[in-house]
Amino acid sequence: MGRINMREMKDNQSGVIAGVRVGGDLGRRIRDMGLVTGTPFQVQGRAPLYDPVALRVRGFVLTLRNREADCIEVEVE
Amino acid sequence: MMDIRLALAGNPNSGKTTLFNSLTGARQHVGNYPGVTVERKDGVHTLNGYRFAITDLPGTYSLTAYSDEEVVARDFLVDERPELVVNIVDASNLERNLYLTLQFLEMGLPVCIALNMMDVAESRGIRIDTEKLSQRLGVPVTPVIARTGKGKAELMAAAGAMAGKGQGRSPLYISYGEDIDRALPAMTKRIEEKSFMTENYPARWIAIKYMEKDQQILSKGRMADPELSAELERQVQAVADHLKTTLDSDPEAVMADHRYGAIQGLIREGILTREDRENRIYFSDRIDRVVTHRLLGPMIMLVILWGVYQFTFTYSEVPVGWLEGLFAGLADFVDARMADGLLKSLLISGIIGGVGGVLGFVPLILFMFFAIAVLEDTGYLARVAFMLDRVFSFFGLHGSSVMPFIISGGIAGGCAVPGVMAARTLKSPKERLATLLTVPFMNCGAKLPVMALLIGAFFAHHRSQMMLLITLIAWVGALFAAKLLRSTVIRGESSPFVMELPPYRLPTLKGLLIHTWERAWQYIKKAGTVILAISIVLWAMMTFPGLPGEEIERFEEQKAAVMAGSVEDAAAAIGAIEARQAQAALKHSIAGKIGTSLESITRWAGFDWRINIALVGGFAAKEVVVSTLGTAYSMGEIGPEESGSLSETLKAAPGWSPLVAFSLILFTMFYAPCFVTTVCISREAGSWKWGLFAVVFNTTIALLLAIAVFQIGSALGIGIRGNG
């Protein structure tokens, strides 16, 4: 187990949200969409230009920019 | 008949609008919420002696004050107090959907749940115990399938029964962990003691919003009772400080964690059971493996975007042709039956031309919205945004900006009017505004005759290279203009991209048709009247004050002389005199005077008064530049398609060179959008300020570009003489 930044994750890698390190609109939006501490998810893939990234979380697909993924710490195997 | 006011609320992509269409059919009214560009839909449904007045609230994931949609939905629930909130919940996506439900219940709203897409959930191996869900939340839960309308009678029966009982449910209580749970009751007590905004909101909910630092509630609170507000803010700050030191977190995050925690709790109690299909790949994901594939994805996207473009502009040609024929026929009819004069000119050029101009865009808008509705409802549009966001976000735009750009003429020959309206699919306000303001730079179909004329006259040997160059310049210009706008007038952090890729779904034809029609109807109703009025004003500018009496007499004398004399070709001679008269009248008109007075500035770009008048006329519609140039060069009437002779004239005319032509091409591309587009920009941006801004900003950019090209070209001696 280790703690890394979401941007560093590989395609198809799974992880658990360890913390969302941003406030304001962005933080609110990320949490409203269900990325709260302890949530398991999987990196589904990335756009053709490697940004944004698509996650499968809580049974749906969520996309966010790499810049936004930077604010999220994850726990990975 | 009992009247019940009912709000339909839920997540985006939960099937809310499908249910609304199914309940109200064609009996709906579409408008905007005051002050914002969020659509408001109202409709009526009758059943068993109940008459439901239904408002379809904008789809939201939460009830914070994150977006206009969320603020609108919340204000509606608070201010208009619907007797019942029908919360549509996507059963295949229960956790995230219940997040919104919990917030309704915390507000103490009378909620009735429509559990949609049970069929999809079942196909994914998800089973939901609706009985238990209803028990735990304390609200009725009715399974429905919005697509087919199944369960809608049961839903409305439940709604009727519930509304009949009246209100008065107590708000749902959620535990937010030790620290916050200790602070909230104390805050709630103070709020109750002082009756602080309690006529509108439940006391605990106000405390919760203070804890979340909700900007809207905070500013309302500071107005209502500054002293108590400050006291509450101090209490929140104490909790925040404590959480920071103990958990390295903040109240807002902790509260979101606990709400999702509460949902997890519900689910663990056996409300949802999932067959063990953890590694099952959903149908949607399989499509995405191809459709958003690194290489295949962009290629498929190009084909689809090209298809939308073709569909919008090729298939709409037929009805556009009918309309043009109809209005041409009408103009001929008036022409044949009325004596020449101002009234006739007003009828033909001002009114028939104006109404024709308004309606001429309707088929385009219908076809465009239909195509976009298909992409939107299937879920593909979200993929386009996903794939292109990297490029567009660099320029301060959003992945979804691509559609408006393409429609407006990103593939040369589009139209900025439907393009501007296509920007509705963009949800982030700053990116949307930047898109609205820059799409008119694309080479729409009306600019093409102008380009064709100038390229034909001065760059005849490099036609295709020039067209390619012009398309590239339009894209580069628009993107950099967007970047400029986003770092000046519309600067600010880009809105979060955090977005759902909804599963692929087959749209319903009914939904597509309603969607398409209501948007087109809004255009006719709202933009149409203004466009007609401006069309008449422009006609007046090109017509008045008219030639002074003595000058008209002079032309009449010349004509009389031709008639009296035995000139070989009297008709041609009279035609030439009339063309000169039209030229003189044009120069004498308001537009002509504007053109002449601008010469002192525009000569830096190589434009004389003739070109200026043509450009003023081009504000009516860009193709008018061609016919006005014709008049200004005393060529008589020239249609945009038959400019061959004009092109010969320009080639030989003094003051023209390939450099002037190129400078004019650039200017035509970038200057003020035509007024129909300007009206639409104002409507879509929600303020006339932005329409006016587009006119001034674009014209300034165009003028600077044209001057730069002309001055540098002249200094270097490029393209001054001969044909390129």
mmCIF file of C-alpha atoms in Angstrom, chain A residues 4 6 14-15 17 25 28-29 31 33-36 46 49 53 57-58 60-62 65 69 73 75-76:
data_model
loop_
_atom_site.group_PDB
_atom_site.id
_atom_site.type_symbol
_atom_site.label_atom_id
_atom_site.label_comp_id
_atom_site.label_asym_id
_atom_site.label_seq_id
_atom_site.Cartn_x
_atom_site.Cartn_y
_atom_site.Cartn_z
ATOM 1 C CA ILE A 4 0.186 8.649 -4.395
ATOM 2 C CA MET A 6 -4.215 10.382 -8.688
ATOM 3 C CA SER A 14 -7.598 0.579 -8.700
ATOM 4 C CA GLY A 15 -7.331 2.742 -5.619
ATOM 5 C CA ILE A 17 -9.563 8.003 -2.137
ATOM 6 C CA ASP A 25 -16.063 24.958 -6.086
ATOM 7 C CA ARG A 28 -17.265 20.705 -3.575
ATOM 8 C CA ARG A 29 -17.863 19.371 -7.052
ATOM 9 C CA ARG A 31 -17.098 15.481 -3.334
ATOM 10 C CA MET A 33 -19.837 13.512 -7.417
ATOM 11 C CA GLY A 34 -18.990 10.939 -4.799
ATOM 12 C CA LEU A 35 -15.202 11.089 -4.521
ATOM 13 C CA VAL A 36 -15.044 11.251 -0.733
ATOM 14 C CA ARG A 46 -7.545 8.575 -20.528
ATOM 15 C CA LEU A 49 -4.267 13.416 -25.471
ATOM 16 C CA VAL A 53 -8.823 10.925 -17.028
ATOM 17 C CA VAL A 57 -16.633 5.058 -9.245
ATOM 18 C CA ARG A 58 -19.880 4.080 -7.505
ATOM 19 C CA PHE A 60 -20.690 5.309 -13.092
ATOM 20 C CA VAL A 61 -17.928 6.955 -15.110
ATOM 21 C CA LEU A 62 -16.505 10.252 -13.918
ATOM 22 C CA ARG A 65 -8.683 16.945 -15.803
ATOM 23 C CA ALA A 69 -6.733 14.894 -10.293
ATOM 24 C CA GLU A 73 -4.576 11.671 -2.929
ATOM 25 C CA GLU A 75 -4.192 4.828 -1.530
ATOM 26 C CA VAL A 76 -3.047 2.102 -3.947
#
